[in-house]
Short mmCIF file of C-alpha atoms in Angstrom, two decimals:
data_model
loop_
_atom_site.label_atom_id
_atom_site.label_comp_id
_atom_site.label_asym_id
_atom_site.label_seq_id
_atom_site.Cartn_x
_atom_site.Cartn_y
_atom_site.Cartn_z
CA MET A 1 35.82 33.67 -22.89
CA HIS A 2 34.38 30.63 -24.88
CA ILE A 3 31.31 31.75 -26.90
CA PRO A 4 28.76 29.04 -26.69
CA ASP A 5 26.49 27.93 -29.54
CA GLY A 6 23.54 30.21 -30.09
CA TYR A 7 25.24 33.41 -28.94
CA LEU A 8 26.26 34.53 -32.53
CA SER A 9 24.01 35.09 -35.45
CA PRO A 10 24.62 32.66 -38.27
CA LEU A 11 25.99 35.43 -40.36
CA THR A 12 28.75 36.18 -37.73
CA CYS A 13 29.62 32.34 -37.47
CA ILE A 14 30.00 32.17 -41.26
CA ALA A 15 32.16 35.30 -41.43
CA THR A 16 34.41 34.23 -38.60
CA TYR A 17 34.86 30.80 -40.13
CA ALA A 18 35.52 32.43 -43.42
CA ILE A 19 38.35 34.55 -42.02
CA ALA A 20 39.82 31.84 -39.79
CA LEU A 21 39.87 29.14 -42.43
CA PRO A 22 42.85 30.62 -44.54
CA LEU A 23 44.66 31.60 -41.37
CA TRP A 24 44.49 28.04 -40.10
CA LEU A 25 45.95 26.86 -43.41
CA ILE A 26 48.92 29.18 -43.24
CA ALA A 27 49.29 28.27 -39.51
CA PHE A 28 49.25 24.63 -40.27
CA LYS A 29 51.97 25.06 -42.87
CA LYS A 30 54.11 26.98 -40.37
CA LEU A 31 53.69 24.39 -37.73
CA LYS A 32 54.64 21.66 -40.05
CA GLU A 33 57.83 23.43 -40.87
CA GLN A 34 58.77 23.89 -37.18
CA LEU A 35 57.78 20.43 -36.00
CA ASP A 36 60.54 18.08 -35.55
CA GLU A 37 61.81 15.57 -32.94
CA THR A 38 63.22 18.37 -30.65
CA THR A 39 60.30 20.74 -30.81
CA LEU A 40 57.44 18.20 -30.79
CA PRO A 41 57.68 17.53 -26.99
CA LEU A 42 57.79 21.19 -26.24
CA ILE A 43 55.18 22.41 -28.64
CA ALA A 44 52.86 19.71 -27.49
CA SER A 45 53.53 20.32 -23.69
CA LEU A 46 52.92 24.04 -24.28
CA SER A 47 49.55 23.25 -25.94
CA ALA A 48 48.81 20.94 -22.95
CA LEU A 49 49.66 23.83 -20.68
CA SER A 50 47.34 25.99 -22.52
CA PHE A 51 44.59 23.42 -22.16
CA ILE A 52 45.24 22.94 -18.41
CA ILE A 53 45.55 26.61 -17.55
CA MET A 54 42.10 27.21 -19.04
CA MET A 55 40.67 24.66 -16.62
CA PHE A 56 41.69 26.82 -13.70
CA ASN A 57 38.55 29.00 -13.47
CA ILE A 58 39.30 31.99 -11.13
CA PRO A 59 36.27 33.53 -9.50
CA ILE A 60 36.25 37.44 -9.49
CA PRO A 61 33.95 40.07 -7.64
CA GLY A 62 30.68 40.52 -9.51
CA GLY A 63 29.77 36.79 -9.70
CA THR A 64 31.58 35.70 -12.77
CA SER A 65 34.94 33.84 -13.36
CA GLY A 66 37.55 33.51 -16.00
CA HIS A 67 40.88 31.98 -16.83
CA ALA A 68 44.21 32.55 -18.45
CA VAL A 69 44.67 31.18 -22.08
CA GLY A 70 48.29 30.42 -22.46
CA ALA A 71 48.60 31.68 -26.10
CA SER A 72 51.18 34.45 -25.39
CA LEU A 73 53.80 31.93 -24.06
CA ILE A 74 53.81 29.87 -27.23
CA ALA A 75 53.77 33.04 -29.36
CA ILE A 76 56.85 34.44 -27.84
CA LEU A 77 58.61 31.12 -28.04
CA PHE A 78 57.51 29.69 -31.40
CA GLY A 79 56.01 32.73 -33.20
CA PRO A 80 52.16 33.72 -33.56
CA TRP A 81 51.27 31.12 -36.18
CA VAL A 82 52.32 28.19 -34.33
CA ALA A 83 50.81 29.57 -31.19
CA ALA A 84 47.42 30.35 -32.98
CA LEU A 85 47.31 26.74 -34.36
CA CYS A 86 48.14 25.06 -30.97
CA VAL A 87 45.44 27.22 -29.09
CA SER A 88 42.93 26.53 -32.08
CA LEU A 89 43.59 22.90 -31.46
CA VAL A 90 42.91 23.21 -27.78
CA LEU A 91 39.65 25.13 -28.46
CA LEU A 92 38.50 22.50 -30.99
CA ILE A 93 39.05 19.74 -28.48
CA GLN A 94 37.23 21.86 -25.77
CA ALA A 95 34.31 22.38 -28.12
CA LEU A 96 33.93 18.73 -29.48
CA VAL A 97 34.77 16.76 -26.42
CA PHE A 98 33.80 19.04 -23.50
CA ALA A 99 31.13 21.28 -24.92
CA ASP A 100 33.27 24.21 -23.75
CA GLY A 101 32.66 26.86 -26.44
CA GLY A 102 30.38 26.17 -29.34
CA VAL A 103 30.87 24.37 -32.47
CA THR A 104 29.19 27.03 -34.66
CA THR A 105 31.30 29.71 -32.69
CA PHE A 106 34.58 27.86 -32.99
CA GLY A 107 35.73 30.09 -35.81
CA ALA A 108 35.03 33.14 -33.70
CA ASN A 109 36.56 31.74 -30.57
CA ALA A 110 39.77 30.81 -32.53
CA LEU A 111 39.93 34.30 -33.93
CA LEU A 112 39.89 36.01 -30.65
CA MET A 113 41.62 33.57 -28.28
CA ALA A 114 44.10 32.05 -30.63
CA PHE A 115 44.90 34.48 -33.24
CA THR A 116 44.35 37.87 -31.66
CA SER A 117 46.44 37.03 -28.54
CA SER A 118 49.06 35.29 -30.29
CA PHE A 119 49.81 38.17 -32.86
CA VAL A 120 49.41 41.03 -30.27
CA SER A 121 51.75 39.09 -27.70
CA TYR A 122 54.26 38.20 -30.36
CA TYR A 123 54.72 41.75 -31.89
CA LEU A 124 54.61 43.45 -28.48
CA TYR A 125 57.27 41.06 -27.38
CA THR A 126 59.56 41.59 -30.31
CA PHE A 127 59.19 45.35 -29.66
CA LEU A 128 59.94 45.06 -26.00
CA LYS A 129 62.43 42.26 -26.27
CA ASN A 130 65.29 43.56 -23.88
CA LYS A 131 62.84 44.77 -21.20
CA ALA A 132 62.69 42.67 -18.14
CA PHE A 133 58.97 42.51 -17.97
CA ALA A 134 58.49 41.79 -21.71
CA PRO A 135 56.85 38.39 -21.13
CA PHE A 136 54.42 39.63 -18.42
CA ILE A 137 53.39 42.61 -20.45
CA SER A 138 52.94 40.60 -23.67
CA GLY A 139 50.77 38.07 -21.76
CA TRP A 140 48.71 40.76 -20.24
CA ALA A 141 48.19 42.71 -23.51
CA GLY A 142 47.53 39.39 -25.40
CA ILE A 143 44.57 38.40 -23.50
CA VAL A 144 43.23 41.86 -23.06
CA SER A 145 43.27 42.23 -26.77
CA SER A 146 41.30 38.95 -26.98
CA SER A 147 38.73 40.36 -24.67
CA ILE A 148 38.34 43.51 -26.80
CA VAL A 149 37.56 41.33 -29.93
CA LEU A 150 35.23 39.28 -27.80
CA ALA A 151 33.33 42.36 -26.63
CA LEU A 152 33.11 43.51 -30.18
CA ILE A 153 31.75 40.34 -31.60
CA LEU A 154 29.29 39.99 -28.74
CA GLY A 155 28.17 43.58 -28.54
CA ILE A 156 27.34 43.80 -32.23
CA GLN A 157 24.92 40.86 -32.03
CA PRO A 158 21.84 42.87 -30.73
CA ILE A 159 22.61 45.49 -33.44
CA ILE A 160 22.68 43.12 -36.37
CA ALA A 161 20.17 40.53 -35.19
CA SER A 162 17.10 41.74 -33.44
CA VAL A 163 13.47 41.22 -34.33
CA ASP A 164 10.90 44.00 -33.10
CA GLY A 165 13.58 45.18 -30.66
CA GLN A 166 14.02 41.71 -29.27
CA PRO A 167 17.49 40.34 -29.62
CA LEU A 168 17.74 36.83 -31.32
CA TYR A 169 21.19 36.01 -30.11
CA PHE A 170 23.51 37.55 -27.57
CA PRO A 171 21.34 40.29 -26.06
CA PHE A 172 23.58 42.80 -24.36
CA ASP A 173 25.00 45.94 -26.03
CA PHE A 174 28.47 47.40 -26.22
CA ALA A 175 27.82 49.73 -23.11
CA LEU A 176 27.20 46.64 -20.92
CA THR A 177 29.64 44.05 -22.60
CA PHE A 178 32.69 46.18 -22.97
CA PRO A 179 33.18 47.12 -19.22
CA ALA A 180 32.29 43.52 -18.08
CA VAL A 181 34.57 41.79 -20.53
CA VAL A 182 37.46 43.99 -21.18
CA GLY A 183 37.41 45.32 -17.55
CA SER A 184 37.70 42.00 -16.05
CA HIS A 185 40.57 41.03 -18.18
CA ILE A 186 42.49 44.33 -17.71
CA LEU A 187 42.11 43.90 -13.83
CA PHE A 188 42.19 40.19 -13.26
CA PHE A 189 42.71 37.65 -16.03
CA GLY A 190 45.32 39.73 -17.65
CA LEU A 191 47.48 39.74 -14.62
CA VAL A 192 46.97 35.93 -14.43
CA GLU A 193 48.04 35.39 -18.01
CA GLY A 194 50.94 37.94 -17.48
CA ILE A 195 52.30 36.07 -14.50
CA PHE A 196 51.86 32.66 -16.13
CA THR A 197 53.72 33.87 -19.24
CA HIS A 198 56.41 35.48 -17.34
CA LEU A 199 57.08 32.66 -15.03
CA SER A 200 56.93 29.89 -17.61
CA TYR A 201 59.08 31.83 -20.00
CA ARG A 202 61.76 32.43 -17.22
CA TYR A 203 61.53 28.80 -16.24
CA ILE A 204 62.07 27.54 -19.86
CA VAL A 205 64.93 29.83 -20.64
CA LYS A 206 66.65 29.27 -17.27
CA ASN A 207 66.51 25.43 -17.68
CA LYS A 208 67.73 25.85 -21.26
CA ILE A 209 64.62 23.80 -22.31
CA ILE A 210 64.87 26.02 -25.43
CA LYS A 211 67.66 28.29 -26.37
CA GLU A 212 66.69 31.92 -25.92
CA SER A 213 63.65 32.66 -27.95
CA VAL A 214 63.71 31.61 -31.53
CA LEU A 215 62.70 35.20 -32.49
CA MET B 1 63.81 18.89 -22.35
CA LYS B 2 62.20 16.68 -19.66
CA LYS B 3 62.00 19.71 -17.48
CA ILE B 4 59.13 21.01 -19.37
CA PHE B 5 56.92 18.18 -18.02
CA TYR B 6 57.46 19.13 -14.29
CA PRO B 7 55.28 22.35 -14.32
CA LEU B 8 52.81 20.33 -16.43
CA PHE B 9 52.62 17.70 -13.86
CA ALA B 10 52.34 20.32 -10.99
CA LEU B 11 49.47 22.21 -12.56
CA LEU B 12 47.79 18.82 -13.54
CA ALA B 13 47.96 17.80 -9.88
CA LEU B 14 46.44 21.00 -8.72
CA ILE B 15 43.72 20.86 -11.35
CA PRO B 16 40.69 20.41 -8.74
CA LEU B 17 41.31 24.02 -7.73
CA GLY B 18 39.60 24.99 -10.98
CA LEU B 19 36.39 23.61 -9.66
CA ILE B 20 36.32 25.95 -6.66
CA SER B 21 34.61 28.74 -8.61
CA GLU B 22 30.78 28.46 -8.65
CA ASN B 23 30.56 31.48 -10.75
CA PRO B 24 29.98 31.08 -14.53
CA ALA B 25 32.14 32.94 -16.92
CA TRP B 26 30.65 36.18 -18.25
CA ALA B 27 28.61 35.48 -21.30
CA GLU B 28 28.55 31.78 -20.66
CA TRP B 29 25.32 31.54 -18.84
CA ASP B 30 22.61 28.87 -19.14
CA THR B 31 19.18 29.79 -20.33
CA ALA B 32 17.86 30.19 -17.01
CA TYR B 33 19.86 33.42 -16.49
CA TYR B 34 18.31 35.00 -19.44
CA GLN B 35 14.89 34.25 -18.28
CA GLU B 36 15.56 35.82 -14.97
CA VAL B 37 17.39 38.91 -16.22
CA LEU B 38 15.51 39.68 -19.51
CA GLY B 39 12.32 37.96 -18.74
CA PHE B 40 12.79 35.96 -22.01
CA VAL B 41 15.44 33.65 -23.57
CA PRO B 42 16.60 35.07 -26.95
CA LYS B 43 15.45 32.61 -29.68
CA GLY B 44 18.92 31.74 -31.00
CA ILE B 45 20.21 30.85 -27.56
CA ASN B 46 17.05 28.71 -26.90
CA GLU B 47 17.40 26.96 -30.06
CA ALA B 48 21.16 26.67 -30.21
CA PHE B 49 22.81 24.01 -32.01
CA ASN B 50 23.40 21.29 -29.34
CA MET B 51 26.09 18.75 -29.92
CA LYS B 52 26.36 15.63 -27.77
CA ALA B 53 29.73 15.92 -26.42
CA LEU B 54 31.55 13.14 -24.69
CA MET B 55 32.15 14.92 -21.37
CA PRO B 56 30.00 18.19 -21.30
CA ASP B 57 31.39 20.77 -18.90
CA TYR B 58 34.28 18.28 -18.12
CA ASN B 59 31.69 16.15 -16.31
CA MET B 60 30.46 12.59 -16.75
CA SER B 61 27.40 11.35 -15.10
CA GLY B 62 27.88 8.79 -12.48
CA ILE B 63 31.49 9.88 -11.89
CA ASN B 64 32.81 12.10 -9.13
CA GLU B 65 33.32 15.67 -10.18
CA VAL B 66 36.96 15.87 -9.15
CA VAL B 67 37.77 12.42 -10.87
CA ALA B 68 36.05 13.62 -13.90
CA TYR B 69 37.98 16.82 -14.03
CA TYR B 70 41.25 14.76 -13.75
CA LEU B 71 39.96 12.38 -16.52
CA SER B 72 39.16 15.49 -18.73
CA ALA B 73 42.68 16.76 -18.32
CA PHE B 74 44.24 13.54 -19.16
CA LEU B 75 41.96 13.04 -22.10
CA GLY B 76 42.61 16.55 -23.41
CA ILE B 77 46.43 16.18 -23.02
CA ALA B 78 46.37 12.82 -24.72
CA LEU B 79 44.36 14.20 -27.75
CA ILE B 80 46.85 17.07 -28.09
CA PHE B 81 49.81 14.86 -28.10
CA VAL B 82 48.24 12.41 -30.61
CA PHE B 83 47.47 15.36 -32.91
CA PHE B 84 51.12 16.49 -33.02
CA TYR B 85 52.44 12.99 -33.41
CA ILE B 86 50.08 12.37 -36.33
CA ILE B 87 51.44 15.52 -38.01
CA MET B 88 54.95 14.40 -37.36
CA ILE B 89 54.34 10.94 -38.87
CA GLY B 90 52.57 12.49 -41.82
CA LYS B 91 55.58 14.81 -42.49
CA LYS B 92 57.84 11.80 -42.42
CA VAL B 93 55.60 9.77 -44.82
CA VAL B 94 55.58 12.49 -47.25
CA LYS B 95 59.42 12.82 -47.12
#
């Protein structure tokens, strides 16, 4: 799900950074408010979990692979802004230290993996709160919503940036991108994210690591 | 609170499992893939901004793949904790 450098037109890179920048500032402020001696080990550990869970590449039929993100778990425990900042930090480290995801595409990657899934998971969770499977469904829907944004950002590239019918950046259109990206997340990675979110949430609440969700 | 570290350690120990997949992620192909499928490499992808990362693809030349993967995980986690501690210290200094 990490868009590499060179896949997005410069305009897309600039636009996604421009949208992400004010959101990061708000998220950073929210994080500072919530960060204290008690929350720090937990917020940092959950961010570390997100980093680690993304290292588990899961092969699926069709010759590709993918992974969970871990944004949903943080979102339902600490709210969408903190979650989005934590996952943005993880993405930044991945881009700068491990060349996993581009530097020019970091804004786009943050919007789709950090912000989209955090907010979708959070609001769905507050809506489903008392349902037994709320964490699972929030996790599944969070990563599926990210994949929809990913498909939109990628699929639009050949339309906005082609010369003489030859694409300059990501070359495949919506018809190809949508089923591959969104379909694989509905069927596979969404389930992984859902199970991860659900089990981790139950574990955290059961062991009273955090009093019921702060929501 | 310490209990949050147990699942973290457990997943950390299992991390080589993440290397099993030979498949690249969809839309994270190298340029050879485009040459094969399209007959050309899109200009932007061919001339992409290329940053020298410390451990590209969680790998380091001369180091065993599994060891490098563990090192990557430790490094990533360390950087994450450092980030939050710096914010925490910054917050106290301001106060």
